[in-house]
CSV table of C-alpha atoms and ligand atoms in Angstrom, one decimal:
chain,number,residue,atom,x,y,z
A,1285,MET,CA,0.0,0.0,0.0
A,1286,MET,CA,1.3,3.5,-0.9
A,1287,ALA,CA,1.7,6.0,2.0
A,1288,LEU,CA,-1.2,8.4,2.1
A,1289,SER,CA,-0.2,11.9,1.3
A,1290,LEU,CA,-1.5,15.3,2.5
A,1291,ARG,CA,0.7,17.0,-0.1
A,1292,PHE,CA,-0.8,18.9,-3.1
A,1293,ASP,CA,2.3,19.3,-5.2
A,1294,GLU,CA,1.3,19.7,-8.9
A,1295,LYS,CA,-2.3,20.1,-7.9
A,1296,ILE,CA,-4.4,23.1,-9.1
A,1297,ALA,CA,-7.4,24.4,-7.1
A,1298,VAL,CA,-10.0,26.9,-8.2
A,1299,VAL,CA,-11.2,28.6,-5.0
A,1300,THR,CA,-14.1,31.1,-5.1
A,1301,GLY,CA,-14.4,33.7,-2.4
A,1302,ALA,CA,-10.6,33.3,-2.2
A,1303,THR,CA,-9.9,36.7,-0.5
A,1304,GLY,CA,-12.6,36.1,2.2
A,1305,HIS,CA,-11.7,34.9,5.7
A,1306,ILE,CA,-12.1,31.1,5.1
A,1307,GLY,CA,-11.0,31.2,1.4
A,1308,ARG,CA,-7.8,33.0,2.2
A,1309,ALA,CA,-7.0,30.7,5.1
A,1310,PHE,CA,-7.6,27.7,2.9
A,1311,CYS,CA,-5.4,29.0,0.0
A,1312,LYS,CA,-2.5,29.6,2.4
A,1313,GLU,CA,-2.7,26.1,3.8
A,1314,PHE,CA,-3.1,24.6,0.3
A,1315,ALA,CA,0.0,26.5,-0.8
A,1316,GLU,CA,1.9,25.4,2.3
A,1317,LEU,CA,1.2,21.8,1.3
A,1318,GLY,CA,2.5,22.4,-2.2
A,1319,GLY,CA,-0.6,23.3,-4.2
A,1320,THR,CA,-1.3,26.0,-6.7
A,1321,CYS,CA,-4.4,28.2,-6.4
A,1322,LEU,CA,-6.5,30.0,-9.0
A,1323,LEU,CA,-8.2,32.6,-6.9
A,1324,VAL,CA,-11.7,33.9,-7.7
A,1325,ASP,CA,-13.2,36.9,-6.0
A,1326,ARG,CA,-14.4,40.5,-6.7
A,1327,ASP,CA,-11.5,42.8,-5.7
A,1328,GLY,CA,-8.6,42.7,-8.1
A,1329,VAL,CA,-6.3,44.5,-5.6
A,1330,GLU,CA,-6.9,42.0,-2.8
A,1331,LEU,CA,-6.5,39.1,-5.3
A,1332,GLU,CA,-3.2,40.4,-6.5
A,1333,LYS,CA,-1.9,40.8,-2.9
A,1334,LEU,CA,-3.0,37.3,-2.0
A,1335,MET,CA,-1.5,35.9,-5.1
A,1336,VAL,CA,1.9,37.5,-4.3
A,1337,SER,CA,1.8,36.1,-0.8
A,1338,LEU,CA,1.0,32.6,-2.0
A,1339,ARG,CA,3.9,32.8,-4.5
A,1340,LYS,CA,6.2,33.6,-1.6
A,1341,ILE,CA,5.0,30.5,0.2
A,1342,ASN,CA,5.8,27.9,-2.4
A,1343,GLY,CA,7.0,29.6,-5.6
A,1344,SER,CA,4.1,28.2,-7.6
A,1345,ASN,CA,2.4,30.1,-10.4
A,1346,HIS,CA,-0.8,31.0,-8.6
A,1347,GLY,CA,-3.2,33.1,-10.6
A,1348,TYR,CA,-6.5,34.9,-10.2
A,1349,PHE,CA,-9.8,35.8,-11.9
A,1350,VAL,CA,-12.2,38.7,-11.0
A,1351,PRO,CA,-15.8,37.8,-12.0
A,1352,ASP,CA,-18.9,38.9,-10.3
A,1353,LEU,CA,-20.4,35.5,-9.4
A,1354,ILE,CA,-23.9,37.0,-9.1
A,1355,ASN,CA,-23.9,37.5,-12.9
A,1356,ALA,CA,-24.2,34.5,-15.2
A,1357,SER,CA,-22.4,36.2,-18.2
A,1358,SER,CA,-19.5,37.2,-15.9
A,1359,ARG,CA,-19.2,33.6,-14.7
A,1360,SER,CA,-19.3,32.3,-18.3
A,1361,LYS,CA,-16.5,34.8,-19.3
A,1362,MET,CA,-14.3,33.5,-16.4
A,1363,LEU,CA,-15.0,29.9,-17.3
A,1364,LYS,CA,-13.9,30.5,-20.8
A,1365,GLU,CA,-10.7,32.2,-19.6
A,1366,ILE,CA,-9.9,29.2,-17.3
A,1367,GLN,CA,-10.7,26.7,-20.1
A,1368,ASP,CA,-8.4,28.6,-22.5
A,1369,GLN,CA,-5.5,28.7,-20.0
A,1370,PHE,CA,-5.6,25.3,-18.3
A,1371,ASP,CA,-5.6,21.7,-19.4
A,1372,ARG,CA,-6.8,20.4,-16.1
A,1373,ILE,CA,-7.8,21.3,-12.6
A,1374,ASP,CA,-7.8,19.0,-9.6
A,1375,LEU,CA,-10.1,20.8,-7.1
A,1376,LEU,CA,-13.0,23.3,-7.2
A,1377,VAL,CA,-13.9,24.9,-3.9
A,1378,ASN,CA,-17.3,26.7,-4.1
A,1379,ASN,CA,-16.8,28.9,-1.1
A,1380,ALA,CA,-18.0,32.4,-2.1
A,1381,ALA,CA,-21.3,33.4,-0.6
A,1382,TYR,CA,-23.8,36.1,-0.5
A,1383,THR,CA,-23.8,36.6,3.2
A,1384,GLY,CA,-25.3,40.1,3.2
A,1385,ASP,CA,-25.0,42.3,6.4
A,1386,SER,CA,-27.4,44.1,8.6
A,1387,ASN,CA,-27.3,47.2,6.3
A,1388,LEU,CA,-28.6,45.3,3.3
A,1389,ASP,CA,-32.3,45.9,2.5
A,1390,GLY,CA,-34.6,43.0,3.1
A,1391,TRP,CA,-31.9,40.7,4.5
A,1392,ALA,CA,-31.2,40.6,8.3
A,1393,VAL,CA,-34.8,41.4,9.1
A,1394,ALA,CA,-38.0,39.6,10.2
A,1395,PHE,CA,-39.3,37.0,7.7
A,1396,GLU,CA,-42.2,39.4,6.6
A,1397,ASP,CA,-39.7,42.0,5.5
A,1398,GLN,CA,-37.2,39.8,3.7
A,1399,SER,CA,-37.1,40.8,0.1
A,1400,MET,CA,-37.2,38.9,-3.2
A,1401,ASP,CA,-34.1,40.9,-4.4
A,1402,ALA,CA,-32.1,39.6,-1.5
A,1403,TRP,CA,-33.5,36.1,-2.0
A,1404,GLN,CA,-32.5,36.1,-5.7
A,1405,SER,CA,-29.0,37.4,-5.0
A,1406,ALA,CA,-28.4,34.7,-2.4
A,1407,MET,CA,-29.6,32.0,-4.7
A,1408,GLU,CA,-27.5,33.2,-7.5
A,1409,VAL,CA,-24.2,33.4,-5.7
A,1410,ASN,CA,-24.6,30.6,-3.2
A,1411,LEU,CA,-26.4,28.0,-5.4
A,1412,ALA,CA,-26.5,28.9,-9.1
A,1413,ALA,CA,-22.8,29.9,-9.2
A,1414,ALA,CA,-21.8,26.5,-7.7
A,1415,PHE,CA,-23.9,24.7,-10.3
A,1416,HIS,CA,-22.5,26.8,-13.2
A,1417,LEU,CA,-18.9,26.6,-12.1
A,1418,THR,CA,-19.0,22.8,-11.4
A,1419,GLN,CA,-20.6,22.3,-14.9
A,1420,GLY,CA,-18.2,24.6,-16.7
A,1421,LEU,CA,-15.1,23.1,-15.0
A,1422,LEU,CA,-16.1,19.5,-15.2
A,1423,PRO,CA,-14.1,18.7,-18.4
A,1424,LEU,CA,-11.0,20.1,-16.7
A,1425,LEU,CA,-11.8,18.3,-13.4
A,1426,LYS,CA,-12.2,15.0,-15.4
A,1427,LYS,CA,-8.6,15.4,-16.5
A,1428,GLY,CA,-7.4,16.2,-12.9
A,1429,MET,CA,-5.5,14.0,-10.5
A,1430,GLY,CA,-7.9,12.5,-7.9
A,1431,PRO,CA,-10.3,15.4,-8.7
A,1432,SER,CA,-12.9,16.7,-6.3
A,1433,VAL,CA,-15.4,19.5,-5.6
A,1434,ILE,CA,-15.9,21.0,-2.1
A,1435,ASN,CA,-19.0,23.0,-1.4
A,1436,ILE,CA,-18.9,25.3,1.6
A,1437,ALA,CA,-22.4,25.1,3.1
A,1438,SER,CA,-23.5,26.0,6.7
A,1439,ILE,CA,-25.2,24.6,9.8
A,1440,TYR,CA,-28.1,26.7,8.6
A,1441,GLY,CA,-28.5,24.5,5.6
A,1442,LEU,CA,-29.2,21.7,8.2
A,1443,VAL,CA,-31.1,23.2,11.1
A,1444,GLY,CA,-33.5,26.1,11.6
A,1445,PRO,CA,-32.2,29.2,13.4
A,1446,ASP,CA,-32.7,29.9,17.1
A,1447,MET,CA,-33.7,33.6,16.7
A,1448,ARG,CA,-33.2,34.2,20.5
A,1449,LEU,CA,-29.4,34.2,19.7
A,1450,TYR,CA,-29.8,37.6,18.0
A,1451,THR,CA,-32.0,39.4,20.5
A,1452,GLY,CA,-30.7,43.0,21.0
A,1453,THR,CA,-28.1,42.8,18.2
A,1454,PRO,CA,-28.3,44.0,14.5
A,1455,MET,CA,-27.6,40.4,13.4
A,1456,GLY,CA,-30.1,38.2,11.6
A,1457,ASN,CA,-30.5,34.9,9.9
A,1458,PRO,CA,-32.4,35.2,6.6
A,1459,LEU,CA,-34.3,32.3,5.0
A,1460,ALA,CA,-32.6,32.9,1.6
A,1461,TYR,CA,-29.2,32.1,3.2
A,1462,ALA,CA,-30.5,28.9,4.9
A,1463,ALA,CA,-32.4,27.7,1.8
A,1464,SER,CA,-29.4,28.3,-0.5
A,1465,LYS,CA,-27.1,26.3,1.8
A,1466,GLY,CA,-29.7,23.5,2.1
A,1467,GLY,CA,-29.8,23.4,-1.7
A,1468,LEU,CA,-26.0,23.3,-1.8
A,1469,LEU,CA,-26.0,20.2,0.4
A,1470,GLN,CA,-28.5,18.5,-1.8
A,1471,MET,CA,-26.5,19.5,-4.9
A,1472,THR,CA,-23.5,17.9,-3.2
A,1473,LYS,CA,-25.3,14.5,-3.0
A,1474,TRP,CA,-26.7,14.8,-6.5
A,1475,LEU,CA,-23.4,15.6,-8.0
A,1476,ALA,CA,-21.6,12.9,-6.0
A,1477,SER,CA,-24.0,10.3,-7.3
A,1478,VAL,CA,-23.9,11.5,-10.9
A,1479,LEU,CA,-20.2,12.4,-11.3
A,1480,ALA,CA,-18.8,9.2,-9.7
A,1481,PRO,CA,-16.4,7.7,-10.2
A,1482,ASP,CA,-14.7,10.5,-12.0
A,1483,VAL,CA,-15.0,13.4,-9.5
A,1484,ARG,CA,-15.7,13.3,-5.7
A,1485,VAL,CA,-18.1,15.9,-4.4
A,1486,ASN,CA,-18.3,16.8,-0.7
A,1487,ALA,CA,-19.4,19.6,1.6
A,1488,VAL,CA,-18.2,21.3,4.7
A,1489,SER,CA,-20.8,23.0,6.9
A,1490,PRO,CA,-19.2,25.5,9.3
A,1491,GLY,CA,-20.8,26.7,12.5
A,1492,GLY,CA,-20.4,30.4,13.4
A,1493,VAL,CA,-16.9,31.7,13.0
A,1494,PHE,CA,-15.8,34.2,15.7
A,1495,ARG,CA,-15.4,37.7,14.1
A,1496,GLY,CA,-15.9,40.1,17.0
A,1497,GLN,CA,-19.7,39.6,17.0
A,1498,PRO,CA,-21.7,41.4,19.8
A,1499,GLU,CA,-20.8,39.9,23.2
A,1500,ALA,CA,-24.4,39.0,24.0
A,1501,PHE,CA,-24.6,36.9,20.8
A,1502,VAL,CA,-21.3,35.2,21.4
A,1503,GLN,CA,-22.1,34.2,25.0
A,1504,ARG,CA,-25.5,32.8,23.9
A,1505,TYR,CA,-23.9,31.0,21.0
A,1506,ILE,CA,-21.2,29.3,23.0
A,1507,ASP,CA,-23.7,28.3,25.7
A,1508,LYS,CA,-25.4,26.3,23.0
A,1509,THR,CA,-22.1,24.8,21.7
A,1510,PRO,CA,-20.7,21.7,23.4
A,1511,LEU,CA,-17.1,22.7,22.7
A,1512,GLY,CA,-17.8,26.0,24.3
A,1513,ARG,CA,-16.4,28.4,21.7
A,1514,MET,CA,-17.1,29.7,18.2
A,1515,ALA,CA,-15.2,28.3,15.2
A,1516,THR,CA,-11.9,29.7,13.8
A,1517,GLU,CA,-11.0,29.7,10.1
A,1518,SER,CA,-8.4,27.0,10.8
A,1519,ASP,CA,-11.1,24.7,12.3
A,1520,VAL,CA,-12.9,24.9,8.9
A,1521,VAL,CA,-9.7,24.7,6.8
A,1522,GLY,CA,-8.7,21.4,8.5
A,1523,SER,CA,-11.7,19.6,7.1
A,1524,MET,CA,-11.4,21.2,3.7
A,1525,ILE,CA,-7.8,20.0,3.4
A,1526,PHE,CA,-8.8,16.5,4.5
A,1527,LEU,CA,-11.5,16.3,1.9
A,1528,ALA,CA,-9.2,17.6,-0.9
A,1529,SER,CA,-6.5,15.1,0.0
A,1530,ASP,CA,-5.8,11.4,-0.8
A,1531,LEU,CA,-7.0,10.7,2.8
A,1532,ALA,CA,-10.5,11.2,1.6
A,1533,SER,CA,-10.2,9.2,-1.6
A,1534,TYR,CA,-13.2,7.0,-0.7
A,1535,LEU,CA,-15.5,9.9,0.4
A,1536,THR,CA,-18.1,11.3,-1.8
A,1537,GLY,CA,-21.5,12.9,-1.1
A,1538,GLN,CA,-20.5,13.6,2.5
A,1539,ASN,CA,-20.9,16.7,4.6
A,1540,ILE,CA,-18.5,17.4,7.4
A,1541,VAL,CA,-20.2,19.6,10.0
A,1542,VAL,CA,-17.5,21.8,11.7
A,1543,ASP,CA,-19.6,23.3,14.5
A,1544,GLY,CA,-18.1,22.3,17.8
A,1545,GLY,CA,-21.2,20.1,18.3
A,1546,PHE,CA,-23.8,22.9,17.9
A,1547,THR,CA,-26.1,20.7,15.8
A,1548,ALA,CA,-25.5,17.6,18.0
A,1549,ARG,CA,-27.7,19.1,20.7
B,1392,NAD,N1,-18.3,33.0,8.8
B,1392,NAD,C1,-19.2,32.1,9.3
B,1392,NAD,O1,-19.6,32.1,10.4
B,1392,NAD,C2,-19.7,31.0,8.4
B,1392,NAD,C3,-20.5,30.0,8.9
B,1392,NAD,C4,-21.1,29.1,8.1
B,1392,NAD,C5,-20.7,29.0,6.8
B,1392,NAD,N2,-19.9,30.0,6.2
B,1392,NAD,C6,-19.6,29.9,4.8
B,1392,NAD,O2,-18.2,29.9,4.6
B,1392,NAD,C7,-17.9,30.5,3.3
B,1392,NAD,C8,-16.9,31.6,3.5
B,1392,NAD,O3,-17.3,32.5,4.4
B,1392,NAD,P1,-16.4,33.6,5.1
B,1392,NAD,O4,-16.8,33.6,6.5
B,1392,NAD,O5,-15.0,33.4,4.7
B,1392,NAD,O6,-17.1,34.9,4.4
B,1392,NAD,P2,-16.3,36.2,3.7
B,1392,NAD,O7,-17.4,37.2,3.6
B,1392,NAD,O8,-15.1,36.5,4.5
B,1392,NAD,O9,-15.9,35.6,2.3
B,1392,NAD,C9,-16.8,35.5,1.2
B,1392,NAD,C10,-16.1,35.9,0.0
B,1392,NAD,O10,-17.0,35.6,-1.1
B,1392,NAD,C11,-16.8,36.7,-2.0
B,1392,NAD,N3,-18.0,36.9,-2.8
B,1392,NAD,C12,-19.2,37.2,-2.4
B,1392,NAD,N4,-20.0,37.5,-3.4
B,1392,NAD,C13,-19.3,37.4,-4.5
B,1392,NAD,C14,-19.6,37.6,-5.9
B,1392,NAD,N5,-20.8,38.0,-6.3
B,1392,NAD,N6,-18.6,37.5,-6.8
B,1392,NAD,C15,-17.3,37.1,-6.4
B,1392,NAD,N7,-17.0,36.9,-5.1
B,1392,NAD,C16,-18.0,37.0,-4.2
B,1392,NAD,C17,-16.6,37.9,-1.1
B,1392,NAD,O11,-15.9,39.0,-1.8
B,1392,NAD,C18,-15.7,37.4,0.0
B,1392,NAD,O12,-14.3,37.5,-0.3
B,1392,NAD,C19,-19.3,31.0,2.8
B,1392,NAD,O13,-19.8,30.1,1.9
B,1392,NAD,C20,-20.1,31.1,4.0
B,1392,NAD,O14,-21.5,31.0,3.7
B,1392,NAD,C21,-19.4,31.0,7.0
């Protein structure tokens, strides 16, 4: 039996939402382990900076693309650029998400006030883009080495929210986000069934990552969490690296819930 490897030398990953918190942490770890990243996000300046820092890590020829993933024609244009420039890819990480914020109209508000515009935006970035990119990159993935897709979902694709967590804070938990992540989990199973044995497809569902949220929210959240803390980016990246690696070569259609036990209670 060959020794199992956690190395990604010669492997190429397309990572959406690459300059976000989790995307950036994943790309750095993937590069530390020898891999090459094709970064996908909206801000060219941030992408350039991340690409330079990844090149310093392992000297690989990392690159980037700057689509707006909410827009189908922008996604198609990027897919064509990747198809023209690369013969194969080994990993696609659908990590970008429309997460909104409390200032966005019709988002972090009561159900009655959630808007169709916000719903459609979340569905486009969180669900349609994952469908479109997986379909568009499939021919390159099929030529990859042990290729796989990792979809970053959420605990809110699995369980309903406890709105008491947000009392007295500007935070919210809109249905569009939850429904899009639930859809992404089902997309994971559907694709795992249909793309086997060529391409493995798995998901990671993080719980809440600590980002300096209001103290009252954090305390209530950790009281509900068996491990007694919120997640860090590294907690999430560990499972992503595992799923991308040879260690997970017999895993497909699975969802690793990285939530400190939040959904176990
Ligand atoms: N942070 C959490 O607590 C948490 C919990 C559960 C799941 N998640 C999931 O983890 C993933 C990463 O989240 P994060 O916390 O790193 O968020 P983040 O906001 O730091 O990163 C998301 C990235 O996606 C990019 N993006 C969003 N819309 C885009 C568009 N239209 N075109 C191109 N890029 C776009 C953003 O620019 C950003 O860099 C997301 O799928 C999120 O839903 C996060």
